[in-house]
Amino acid sequence: MESHQTVISTANSPKKGIKIGSIIVAFLVLVGFLNLPFSHGLTPTGQSLLAVLLFMVVLWVTEAISYSASSIVLMAAIALVVGFTVEKGKLVGTTAGLNMALSGFGTGTWVLVACALIIAAALGKTGLSQRIGLSVLYLVGARTKRVYLGLSVMCYIFVLVVPAQAAVAVVLTAICMGIIKEYNIANHQNFAKGMLLIVAQGSGIAGLGILTSGAPPLQADRFIALATHHTITWIDWLIYGLPFSIVLFAVLYVLIIKLFPPEMEELEGGREAIRQKLKDMGRMPAKEKRLLVIMVVTVILWATSSIQPIDNSTVAVLASAAILFPGIGVVSWNEIEKSVNWGTIMLFGAAISLGTYLLQTGAAAWVAKATIGQLGFEHLSVWLILVVVAFAFGIFSLGFSARTAAVAALVPTVIGFAQNLHIAHLNIWGFSLILYYAIQFTAIVPVNDPMAIIAFGSNTFTVKDMIKLSVPLVIISMLLIGLFALTYWHWLGII
């Protein structure tokens, strides 16, 4: 026992040393940036917020601290660093700093995400998500390419009714592993790899067209509305993003067929095994029926938010209340409490706070002007600027393994960049929305994306397999952004 503990201690010590080193670097970056002299264009509070952002980026990129714990660290950093900032001859004060750090938790966007995770937990607990998945597979058939198609369809169904992309990845991974087990498929086979790679990349791609698919789009929508005073409705977001999402998903499907061709044409036994699983589940119980009704009404209300008086956040609150309400509800609070990742909710609220004040203090705009704004983009066409900057921000986003953190750090900078281009008739909100797509989607290795990490945990595909698929997929996605900017988005007046 003693020798075993020694081995563990020895194995963990290098990682512990790396984490300590990363934390030291983060503090050095924080202190160093706070002491840099900036003559004009950046307020003391803006400089403090940027110092906090750089501090957090080091912690996030090096994973020196868990993302859940980083939410508390982020709030503490804002409260202290901003609190001890001298603005116009006097201290801002820690009370004002803490209020700033907590401001994101008082937004409808944060409430929507919190309720979204409750909805996702209810779908998993009742078994409705599994029933939907098996039903789709039964409908498309047992030919392997049709199974891929069925998984693709499920990505869109689930991001529509489950407002959390990571939760969608969990559900789909479970369905895929059930297929692998039922048909005795080896984990290393191309068919298994193909299914899980669809989950890894497809969950995020499908979410591009649905405003309520998770925290990142809601976060981006809030930042865009705050900076440009333009509100993108649920149905508008669908119109702008869904066609791009579908075309990109078609590219994903073709790449997987070409790079990881299934070993068999059809699953052994055909639809029978899927039919048997559905039969074993029995008839849909009352709880699932009630939840299905709640979800249908919820999606209808989200889709009609522009013509009825109930906003998206309130709809999510009403759905969560119905799910938990005695007599109507389908799960208890104890079940929800154990299933929801509260750390995600905390990080989302803190990230909204940081991003909001980076915009309000002008710090995000200052960063954009002081960096990529110095490259003389004004002399290029809007289309070329968009493609070049999409590549740049897509690469920047690879440093994060949580889209919430990436959006908090990069979307305000994107908006600031657009505001400082000084190009006549440039649609700033549209330009920023398109660049958000590049930030949200880009993922090359599993650690770049929580959905990819979840699918990677199935032990079906390797990091090399994902790189093999993702490099051409990301390159094509950026070219598609340029194509859509020239055609579809231009016709809609977004760009």
Short mmCIF file of C-alpha atoms in Angstrom, two decimals:
data_model
loop_
_atom_site.label_atom_id
_atom_site.label_comp_id
_atom_site.label_asym_id
_atom_site.label_seq_id
_atom_site.Cartn_x
_atom_site.Cartn_y
_atom_site.Cartn_z
CA MET A 1 0.00 0.00 0.00
CA GLU A 2 2.82 2.40 0.92
CA SER A 3 4.69 1.81 -2.34
CA HIS A 4 1.46 2.27 -4.30
CA GLN A 5 0.91 5.67 -2.67
CA THR A 6 4.48 6.63 -3.46
CA VAL A 7 3.94 5.82 -7.14
CA ILE A 8 0.81 7.96 -7.22
CA SER A 9 2.58 10.81 -5.48
CA THR A 10 5.51 10.62 -7.90
CA ALA A 11 3.23 10.46 -10.92
CA ASN A 12 1.18 13.42 -9.78
CA SER A 13 4.09 15.64 -8.74
CA PRO A 14 5.05 16.78 -12.29
CA LYS A 15 1.44 17.80 -12.96
CA LYS A 16 1.28 19.57 -9.63
CA GLY A 17 4.50 21.40 -10.47
CA ILE A 18 3.12 22.45 -13.87
CA LYS A 19 -0.05 23.78 -12.25
CA ILE A 20 1.89 25.77 -9.67
CA GLY A 21 4.11 27.16 -12.42
CA SER A 22 1.04 28.15 -14.46
CA ILE A 23 -0.51 29.91 -11.48
CA ILE A 24 2.72 31.84 -10.88
CA VAL A 25 2.82 32.85 -14.56
CA ALA A 26 -0.82 33.96 -14.36
CA PHE A 27 -0.08 36.25 -11.40
CA LEU A 28 3.03 37.64 -13.12
CA VAL A 29 0.95 38.44 -16.20
CA LEU A 30 -1.71 40.10 -14.01
CA VAL A 31 0.76 42.30 -12.12
CA GLY A 32 2.84 43.03 -15.22
CA PHE A 33 -0.14 44.25 -17.28
CA LEU A 34 -1.45 46.38 -14.40
CA ASN A 35 1.89 48.19 -14.29
CA LEU A 36 2.19 48.90 -18.01
CA PRO A 37 1.80 52.61 -18.86
CA PHE A 38 -0.97 53.35 -21.36
CA SER A 39 -1.08 57.01 -22.30
CA HIS A 40 -4.55 57.21 -23.84
CA GLY A 41 -7.53 55.23 -25.03
CA LEU A 42 -7.72 52.84 -22.08
CA THR A 43 -9.33 53.74 -18.76
CA PRO A 44 -7.82 52.46 -15.48
CA THR A 45 -10.88 50.21 -14.95
CA GLY A 46 -10.56 48.90 -18.50
CA GLN A 47 -6.88 48.13 -17.91
CA SER A 48 -7.77 46.27 -14.69
CA LEU A 49 -10.40 44.20 -16.49
CA LEU A 50 -7.96 43.31 -19.27
CA ALA A 51 -5.40 42.28 -16.64
CA VAL A 52 -8.03 40.00 -15.07
CA LEU A 53 -8.87 38.59 -18.51
CA LEU A 54 -5.20 37.77 -19.25
CA PHE A 55 -4.86 36.25 -15.78
CA MET A 56 -7.87 34.00 -16.43
CA VAL A 57 -6.78 33.11 -19.98
CA VAL A 58 -3.48 31.72 -18.60
CA LEU A 59 -5.42 29.65 -16.04
CA TRP A 60 -7.95 28.45 -18.63
CA VAL A 61 -5.45 27.58 -21.36
CA THR A 62 -3.07 25.75 -19.01
CA GLU A 63 -5.99 24.18 -17.10
CA ALA A 64 -4.21 25.06 -13.86
CA ILE A 65 -7.63 25.22 -12.24
CA SER A 66 -10.91 23.50 -13.11
CA TYR A 67 -13.40 25.52 -15.13
CA SER A 68 -15.99 25.25 -12.37
CA ALA A 69 -13.59 26.57 -9.72
CA SER A 70 -12.38 29.29 -12.09
CA SER A 71 -15.76 31.01 -11.81
CA ILE A 72 -15.12 31.87 -8.15
CA VAL A 73 -11.53 32.89 -8.92
CA LEU A 74 -12.78 35.15 -11.74
CA MET A 75 -15.32 36.87 -9.47
CA ALA A 76 -12.72 37.35 -6.73
CA ALA A 77 -10.21 38.76 -9.22
CA ILE A 78 -12.70 41.29 -10.61
CA ALA A 79 -13.79 42.36 -7.11
CA LEU A 80 -10.22 42.89 -5.86
CA VAL A 81 -8.39 44.16 -8.92
CA VAL A 82 -11.15 46.55 -10.01
CA GLY A 83 -11.90 47.42 -6.38
CA PHE A 84 -8.35 48.70 -5.83
CA THR A 85 -8.25 50.59 -9.12
CA VAL A 86 -7.95 54.36 -8.93
CA GLU A 87 -10.44 55.96 -11.30
CA LYS A 88 -10.67 59.77 -11.48
CA GLY A 89 -8.62 60.22 -8.34
CA LYS A 90 -10.38 57.74 -6.03
CA LEU A 91 -10.67 54.01 -5.47
CA VAL A 92 -13.46 52.22 -7.28
CA GLY A 93 -14.02 50.14 -4.13
CA THR A 94 -14.48 46.42 -3.64
CA THR A 95 -18.25 46.81 -3.25
CA ALA A 96 -18.49 48.23 -6.75
CA GLY A 97 -15.99 45.62 -7.96
CA LEU A 98 -18.02 42.75 -6.50
CA ASN A 99 -21.25 44.16 -7.91
CA MET A 100 -19.54 44.23 -11.28
CA ALA A 101 -18.44 40.59 -10.85
CA LEU A 102 -21.96 39.50 -9.93
CA SER A 103 -23.79 41.50 -12.59
CA GLY A 104 -23.91 38.58 -15.04
CA PHE A 105 -26.00 36.53 -12.61
CA GLY A 106 -28.84 39.05 -12.78
CA THR A 107 -29.37 38.73 -16.54
CA GLY A 108 -32.11 36.84 -18.34
CA THR A 109 -29.42 35.10 -20.36
CA TRP A 110 -27.90 33.52 -17.25
CA VAL A 111 -31.36 32.45 -16.02
CA LEU A 112 -32.09 30.82 -19.38
CA VAL A 113 -28.91 28.73 -19.26
CA ALA A 114 -29.57 27.67 -15.66
CA CYS A 115 -33.09 26.55 -16.59
CA ALA A 116 -31.74 24.90 -19.76
CA LEU A 117 -29.63 22.55 -17.68
CA ILE A 118 -32.71 21.64 -15.62
CA ILE A 119 -34.57 20.82 -18.85
CA ALA A 120 -31.65 18.71 -20.10
CA ALA A 121 -31.50 16.78 -16.82
CA ALA A 122 -35.24 16.05 -17.01
CA LEU A 123 -34.92 14.67 -20.56
CA GLY A 124 -32.21 12.31 -19.39
CA LYS A 125 -33.91 11.22 -16.17
CA THR A 126 -37.25 10.36 -17.77
CA GLY A 127 -35.68 8.43 -20.65
CA LEU A 128 -37.42 10.58 -23.27
CA SER A 129 -34.12 11.46 -24.92
CA GLN A 130 -33.23 7.77 -25.33
CA ARG A 131 -36.68 6.99 -26.76
CA ILE A 132 -36.34 9.81 -29.31
CA GLY A 133 -32.88 8.58 -30.33
CA LEU A 134 -33.92 4.96 -30.81
CA SER A 135 -37.04 6.02 -32.72
CA VAL A 136 -34.97 8.08 -35.17
CA LEU A 137 -32.56 5.17 -35.72
CA TYR A 138 -35.47 2.80 -36.29
CA LEU A 139 -36.95 5.15 -38.89
CA VAL A 140 -33.74 5.65 -40.90
CA GLY A 141 -32.85 1.96 -40.94
CA ALA A 142 -29.82 -0.15 -40.11
CA ARG A 143 -27.56 0.60 -43.09
CA THR A 144 -24.40 2.13 -41.63
CA LYS A 145 -24.51 5.31 -43.70
CA ARG A 146 -28.14 5.77 -42.66
CA VAL A 147 -27.14 5.36 -39.03
CA TYR A 148 -24.73 8.26 -39.59
CA LEU A 149 -27.65 10.19 -41.13
CA GLY A 150 -29.84 9.30 -38.14
CA LEU A 151 -27.21 10.61 -35.72
CA SER A 152 -27.01 13.81 -37.75
CA VAL A 153 -30.77 14.27 -37.52
CA MET A 154 -30.63 13.59 -33.79
CA CYS A 155 -28.02 16.32 -33.34
CA TYR A 156 -30.54 18.84 -34.66
CA ILE A 157 -33.50 17.39 -32.75
CA PHE A 158 -31.65 17.41 -29.46
CA VAL A 159 -30.08 20.89 -29.76
CA LEU A 160 -33.62 22.11 -30.43
CA VAL A 161 -35.10 20.62 -27.25
CA VAL A 162 -32.00 20.34 -25.02
CA PRO A 163 -30.55 23.85 -24.49
CA ALA A 164 -27.06 22.57 -23.62
CA GLN A 165 -24.75 21.20 -26.32
CA ALA A 166 -22.62 19.23 -23.85
CA ALA A 167 -25.76 17.51 -22.59
CA VAL A 168 -26.64 16.65 -26.21
CA ALA A 169 -23.20 15.06 -26.59
CA VAL A 170 -23.77 12.99 -23.44
CA VAL A 171 -27.12 11.68 -24.72
CA LEU A 172 -25.79 10.87 -28.21
CA THR A 173 -22.63 9.24 -26.86
CA ALA A 174 -24.81 6.94 -24.73
CA ILE A 175 -26.92 6.03 -27.78
CA CYS A 176 -23.81 5.31 -29.87
CA MET A 177 -22.25 3.14 -27.19
CA GLY A 178 -25.53 1.22 -26.98
CA ILE A 179 -25.34 0.51 -30.72
CA ILE A 180 -21.70 -0.56 -30.42
CA LYS A 181 -22.53 -2.97 -27.61
CA GLU A 182 -25.73 -4.32 -29.19
CA TYR A 183 -24.03 -5.18 -32.50
CA ASN A 184 -20.68 -6.30 -31.01
CA ILE A 185 -18.71 -3.62 -32.86
CA ALA A 186 -15.08 -3.14 -31.83
CA ASN A 187 -14.22 0.33 -30.57
CA HIS A 188 -11.36 0.69 -33.05
CA GLN A 189 -13.55 0.03 -36.11
CA ASN A 190 -14.19 2.91 -38.49
CA PHE A 191 -17.96 2.67 -37.97
CA ALA A 192 -17.56 3.25 -34.23
CA LYS A 193 -15.10 6.10 -34.86
CA GLY A 194 -17.43 7.68 -37.40
CA MET A 195 -20.42 7.69 -35.04
CA LEU A 196 -18.53 9.27 -32.16
CA LEU A 197 -16.81 11.81 -34.40
CA ILE A 198 -20.25 12.91 -35.59
CA VAL A 199 -21.14 13.45 -31.94
CA ALA A 200 -17.84 15.25 -31.23
CA GLN A 201 -18.17 17.77 -34.06
CA GLY A 202 -21.85 17.54 -34.97
CA SER A 203 -23.23 18.65 -31.59
CA GLY A 204 -21.50 22.01 -31.96
CA ILE A 205 -22.23 22.42 -35.68
CA ALA A 206 -25.96 21.75 -35.18
CA GLY A 207 -26.00 24.31 -32.37
CA LEU A 208 -24.81 27.14 -34.65
CA GLY A 209 -28.33 27.67 -35.95
CA ILE A 210 -30.24 27.50 -32.64
CA LEU A 211 -30.03 30.48 -30.28
CA THR A 212 -31.12 28.38 -27.30
CA SER A 213 -28.74 25.49 -28.01
CA GLY A 214 -26.45 26.40 -25.13
CA ALA A 215 -24.58 29.09 -23.24
CA PRO A 216 -22.19 30.32 -26.00
CA PRO A 217 -24.83 31.56 -28.52
CA LEU A 218 -26.84 33.22 -25.75
CA GLN A 219 -23.67 34.82 -24.44
CA ALA A 220 -22.70 36.10 -27.90
CA ASP A 221 -26.23 37.38 -28.51
CA ARG A 222 -26.13 39.39 -25.27
CA PHE A 223 -22.74 40.93 -26.07
CA ILE A 224 -23.88 41.89 -29.60
CA ALA A 225 -27.13 43.41 -28.29
CA LEU A 226 -25.27 45.33 -25.58
CA ALA A 227 -22.76 46.82 -28.02
CA THR A 228 -24.98 47.45 -31.07
CA HIS A 229 -28.49 47.74 -29.57
CA HIS A 230 -29.66 45.19 -32.13
CA THR A 231 -31.67 42.22 -30.83
CA ILE A 232 -31.45 38.96 -32.76
CA THR A 233 -34.65 36.97 -32.17
CA TRP A 234 -34.80 33.18 -31.93
CA ILE A 235 -36.26 32.87 -35.43
CA ASP A 236 -33.76 35.37 -36.88
CA TRP A 237 -30.87 33.38 -35.41
CA LEU A 238 -32.36 30.27 -37.04
CA ILE A 239 -32.62 31.97 -40.43
CA TYR A 240 -29.07 33.31 -40.27
CA GLY A 241 -27.31 30.24 -38.91
CA LEU A 242 -29.24 27.09 -39.83
CA PRO A 243 -28.43 26.99 -43.59
CA PHE A 244 -24.71 27.48 -42.82
CA SER A 245 -24.95 24.81 -40.13
CA ILE A 246 -26.62 22.29 -42.46
CA VAL A 247 -24.08 22.82 -45.26
CA LEU A 248 -21.19 22.46 -42.79
CA PHE A 249 -22.78 19.30 -41.35
CA ALA A 250 -23.02 17.88 -44.89
CA VAL A 251 -19.29 18.50 -45.24
CA LEU A 252 -18.71 16.68 -41.93
CA TYR A 253 -20.81 13.73 -43.13
CA VAL A 254 -18.91 13.42 -46.43
CA LEU A 255 -15.51 13.72 -44.74
CA ILE A 256 -16.34 10.96 -42.25
CA ILE A 257 -17.57 8.64 -45.05
CA LYS A 258 -14.37 9.29 -47.03
CA LEU A 259 -11.85 9.26 -44.18
CA PHE A 260 -13.47 6.55 -42.01
CA PRO A 261 -15.48 4.31 -44.41
CA PRO A 262 -17.66 1.84 -42.43
CA GLU A 263 -16.48 -1.77 -42.56
CA MET A 264 -20.02 -3.09 -43.23
CA GLU A 265 -22.93 -1.95 -45.39
CA GLU A 266 -25.58 -2.82 -42.83
CA LEU A 267 -25.72 -3.67 -39.15
CA GLU A 268 -26.21 -7.35 -38.44
CA GLY A 269 -29.84 -8.14 -37.73
CA GLY A 270 -31.06 -4.89 -39.28
CA ARG A 271 -33.71 -2.91 -37.48
CA GLU A 272 -34.76 -5.78 -35.28
CA ALA A 273 -32.37 -5.01 -32.43
CA ILE A 274 -33.43 -1.36 -32.40
CA ARG A 275 -37.09 -2.38 -32.49
CA GLN A 276 -36.46 -4.75 -29.58
CA LYS A 277 -34.88 -1.98 -27.52
CA LEU A 278 -37.91 0.22 -28.12
CA LYS A 279 -40.17 -2.70 -27.22
CA ASP A 280 -38.22 -3.26 -24.00
CA MET A 281 -38.80 0.39 -23.07
CA GLY A 282 -42.54 -0.25 -23.24
CA ARG A 283 -45.24 2.27 -24.04
CA MET A 284 -44.49 5.91 -23.33
CA PRO A 285 -45.35 6.55 -19.67
CA ALA A 286 -47.33 9.58 -18.50
CA LYS A 287 -44.18 11.38 -17.33
CA GLU A 288 -42.59 11.24 -20.76
CA LYS A 289 -45.82 12.36 -22.42
CA ARG A 290 -46.07 15.36 -20.11
CA LEU A 291 -42.44 16.27 -20.72
CA LEU A 292 -42.92 15.94 -24.48
CA VAL A 293 -45.84 18.38 -24.32
CA ILE A 294 -43.79 20.81 -22.20
CA MET A 295 -40.91 20.68 -24.70
CA VAL A 296 -43.15 21.17 -27.76
CA VAL A 297 -44.81 24.21 -26.15
CA THR A 298 -41.38 25.56 -25.10
CA VAL A 299 -39.95 25.33 -28.62
CA ILE A 300 -43.08 26.95 -30.09
CA LEU A 301 -42.82 29.86 -27.65
CA TRP A 302 -39.11 30.31 -28.42
CA ALA A 303 -39.80 30.27 -32.15
CA THR A 304 -42.59 32.86 -31.84
CA SER A 305 -40.80 35.22 -29.41
CA SER A 306 -41.02 38.08 -31.94
CA ILE A 307 -44.83 37.93 -32.13
CA GLN A 308 -45.80 37.05 -28.56
CA PRO A 309 -44.95 38.86 -25.29
CA ILE A 310 -43.05 36.12 -23.42
CA ASP A 311 -39.25 36.38 -23.84
CA ASN A 312 -36.95 33.36 -24.23
CA SER A 313 -35.65 33.47 -20.65
CA THR A 314 -39.14 33.57 -19.15
CA VAL A 315 -40.17 30.67 -21.38
CA ALA A 316 -37.27 28.63 -19.98
CA VAL A 317 -38.29 29.54 -16.42
CA LEU A 318 -41.89 28.48 -17.12
CA ALA A 319 -40.71 25.19 -18.65
CA SER A 320 -38.51 24.47 -15.63
CA ALA A 321 -41.36 25.33 -13.26
CA ALA A 322 -43.68 22.96 -15.13
CA ILE A 323 -41.06 20.19 -15.02
CA LEU A 324 -40.81 20.54 -11.21
CA PHE A 325 -44.42 21.50 -10.36
CA PRO A 326 -46.39 18.96 -8.27
CA GLY A 327 -48.87 17.00 -10.33
CA ILE A 328 -47.47 18.24 -13.65
CA GLY A 329 -43.77 17.78 -13.02
CA VAL A 330 -41.70 14.84 -14.16
CA VAL A 331 -38.67 14.98 -11.83
CA SER A 332 -37.93 16.01 -8.26
CA TRP A 333 -35.51 18.72 -7.17
CA ASN A 334 -33.24 16.08 -5.61
CA GLU A 335 -32.86 14.42 -9.01
CA ILE A 336 -32.11 17.74 -10.70
CA GLU A 337 -29.64 18.72 -7.98
CA LYS A 338 -27.54 15.61 -8.65
CA SER A 339 -27.65 15.87 -12.44
CA VAL A 340 -26.94 19.54 -13.16
CA ASN A 341 -23.37 20.78 -13.51
CA TRP A 342 -23.65 23.85 -11.29
CA GLY A 343 -20.04 24.80 -12.07
CA THR A 344 -21.05 25.48 -15.67
CA ILE A 345 -23.77 27.85 -14.48
CA MET A 346 -21.35 29.68 -12.19
CA LEU A 347 -18.72 30.10 -14.92
CA PHE A 348 -21.31 31.35 -17.38
CA GLY A 349 -22.51 34.07 -14.99
CA ALA A 350 -18.98 35.24 -14.19
CA ALA A 351 -18.03 35.22 -17.89
CA ILE A 352 -21.05 37.39 -18.75
CA SER A 353 -19.95 39.88 -16.08
CA LEU A 354 -16.41 40.11 -17.48
CA GLY A 355 -17.50 40.36 -21.11
CA THR A 356 -20.15 42.96 -20.38
CA TYR A 357 -17.73 45.35 -18.67
CA LEU A 358 -14.99 44.76 -21.23
CA LEU A 359 -17.51 46.20 -23.70
CA GLN A 360 -18.87 48.96 -21.47
CA THR A 361 -15.46 50.32 -20.46
CA GLY A 362 -14.23 50.26 -24.06
CA ALA A 363 -11.44 47.82 -23.14
CA ALA A 364 -12.46 45.30 -25.82
CA ALA A 365 -12.49 47.97 -28.50
CA TRP A 366 -9.09 49.23 -27.32
CA VAL A 367 -7.58 45.72 -27.62
CA ALA A 368 -8.94 45.30 -31.13
CA LYS A 369 -7.67 48.72 -32.21
CA ALA A 370 -4.25 48.22 -30.62
CA THR A 371 -3.65 44.79 -32.17
CA ILE A 372 -5.35 43.56 -35.34
CA GLY A 373 -6.73 47.04 -35.95
CA GLN A 374 -3.18 48.20 -36.75
CA LEU A 375 -2.90 45.91 -39.78
CA GLY A 376 -4.65 48.29 -42.17
CA PHE A 377 -7.70 46.15 -42.91
CA GLU A 378 -9.66 49.22 -44.05
CA HIS A 379 -7.97 48.94 -47.43
CA LEU A 380 -9.27 45.39 -48.02
CA SER A 381 -12.73 44.28 -49.09
CA VAL A 382 -15.18 43.39 -46.31
CA TRP A 383 -15.30 39.80 -47.61
CA LEU A 384 -11.51 39.37 -47.42
CA ILE A 385 -11.36 40.99 -43.98
CA LEU A 386 -14.03 38.57 -42.76
CA VAL A 387 -12.22 35.46 -44.01
CA VAL A 388 -8.80 36.54 -42.67
CA VAL A 389 -10.15 37.56 -39.26
CA ALA A 390 -12.32 34.41 -39.05
CA PHE A 391 -9.17 32.32 -39.46
CA ALA A 392 -7.36 34.44 -36.85
CA PHE A 393 -10.08 34.21 -34.21
CA GLY A 394 -10.68 30.55 -35.00
CA ILE A 395 -7.02 29.91 -34.18
CA PHE A 396 -7.27 32.02 -30.99
CA SER A 397 -10.23 29.90 -29.83
CA LEU A 398 -8.09 26.75 -29.93
CA GLY A 399 -6.49 27.93 -26.70
CA PHE A 400 -9.70 27.25 -24.77
CA SER A 401 -11.40 23.99 -23.84
CA ALA A 402 -14.66 25.68 -22.80
CA ARG A 403 -16.67 27.63 -25.35
CA THR A 404 -18.04 29.84 -22.57
CA ALA A 405 -14.51 31.00 -21.76
CA ALA A 406 -13.64 31.45 -25.45
CA VAL A 407 -16.75 33.53 -26.10
CA ALA A 408 -16.15 35.66 -22.98
CA ALA A 409 -12.60 36.40 -24.07
CA LEU A 410 -12.98 36.74 -27.84
CA VAL A 411 -16.47 37.93 -28.81
CA PRO A 412 -16.13 41.35 -27.10
CA THR A 413 -12.81 41.75 -28.93
CA VAL A 414 -14.50 40.80 -32.22
CA ILE A 415 -17.16 43.46 -31.64
CA GLY A 416 -14.48 46.02 -30.74
CA PHE A 417 -12.60 45.16 -33.93
CA ALA A 418 -15.75 45.62 -36.04
CA GLN A 419 -16.49 48.97 -34.37
CA ASN A 420 -12.99 50.24 -35.17
CA LEU A 421 -12.91 49.27 -38.84
CA HIS A 422 -14.54 52.58 -39.85
CA ILE A 423 -15.89 51.09 -43.06
CA ALA A 424 -18.95 52.85 -44.47
CA HIS A 425 -22.22 50.90 -44.17
CA LEU A 426 -20.57 48.03 -42.29
CA ASN A 427 -23.18 46.05 -40.37
CA ILE A 428 -21.36 45.63 -37.04
CA TRP A 429 -23.81 43.18 -35.46
CA GLY A 430 -23.85 40.99 -38.58
CA PHE A 431 -20.06 41.07 -38.93
CA SER A 432 -19.70 40.11 -35.24
CA LEU A 433 -22.28 37.30 -35.53
CA ILE A 434 -20.43 35.70 -38.42
CA LEU A 435 -17.11 35.85 -36.57
CA TYR A 436 -18.83 34.26 -33.55
CA TYR A 437 -19.47 31.20 -35.74
CA ALA A 438 -15.71 30.83 -36.26
CA ILE A 439 -15.04 31.11 -32.52
CA GLN A 440 -17.84 28.73 -31.49
CA PHE A 441 -17.16 25.95 -33.97
CA THR A 442 -13.39 25.66 -34.29
CA ALA A 443 -12.05 22.48 -32.65
CA ILE A 444 -9.04 20.43 -33.76
CA VAL A 445 -8.32 18.17 -30.78
CA PRO A 446 -10.67 16.89 -28.04
CA VAL A 447 -9.58 19.45 -25.44
CA ASN A 448 -10.76 22.30 -27.71
CA ASP A 449 -14.40 21.48 -27.09
CA PRO A 450 -16.46 19.93 -24.25
CA MET A 451 -18.59 17.94 -26.72
CA ALA A 452 -15.44 16.46 -28.24
CA ILE A 453 -14.08 15.61 -24.79
CA ILE A 454 -17.31 13.74 -23.95
CA ALA A 455 -17.22 11.73 -27.20
CA PHE A 456 -13.47 11.11 -26.81
CA GLY A 457 -14.23 9.44 -23.46
CA SER A 458 -15.83 6.57 -25.40
CA ASN A 459 -12.34 5.31 -26.36
CA THR A 460 -13.37 4.87 -29.99
CA PHE A 461 -11.28 7.49 -31.80
CA THR A 462 -7.80 8.82 -31.10
CA VAL A 463 -6.49 12.38 -31.04
CA LYS A 464 -4.84 11.62 -34.40
CA ASP A 465 -8.22 10.53 -35.81
CA MET A 466 -9.83 13.78 -34.74
CA ILE A 467 -7.02 15.87 -36.22
CA LYS A 468 -7.33 13.91 -39.47
CA LEU A 469 -11.00 14.90 -39.66
CA SER A 470 -10.92 18.35 -38.09
CA VAL A 471 -8.12 20.07 -40.01
CA PRO A 472 -9.87 19.81 -43.42
CA LEU A 473 -13.24 20.45 -41.75
CA VAL A 474 -12.08 23.70 -40.13
CA ILE A 475 -10.38 24.92 -43.33
CA ILE A 476 -13.53 24.22 -45.35
CA SER A 477 -15.68 25.91 -42.67
CA MET A 478 -13.69 29.13 -42.99
CA LEU A 479 -14.02 29.06 -46.78
CA LEU A 480 -17.75 28.46 -46.35
CA ILE A 481 -17.94 31.55 -44.15
CA GLY A 482 -16.48 33.52 -47.06
CA LEU A 483 -18.89 31.92 -49.54
CA PHE A 484 -21.94 32.62 -47.36
CA ALA A 485 -20.74 36.19 -46.81
CA LEU A 486 -20.67 36.71 -50.58
CA THR A 487 -24.06 35.12 -51.15
CA TYR A 488 -26.68 34.14 -48.54
CA TRP A 489 -25.67 36.48 -45.70
CA HIS A 490 -25.14 39.32 -48.17
CA TRP A 491 -28.62 38.77 -49.62
CA LEU A 492 -30.11 38.91 -46.10
CA GLY A 493 -28.27 42.16 -45.37
CA ILE A 494 -26.16 40.73 -42.56
CA ILE A 495 -22.91 41.70 -44.23
#
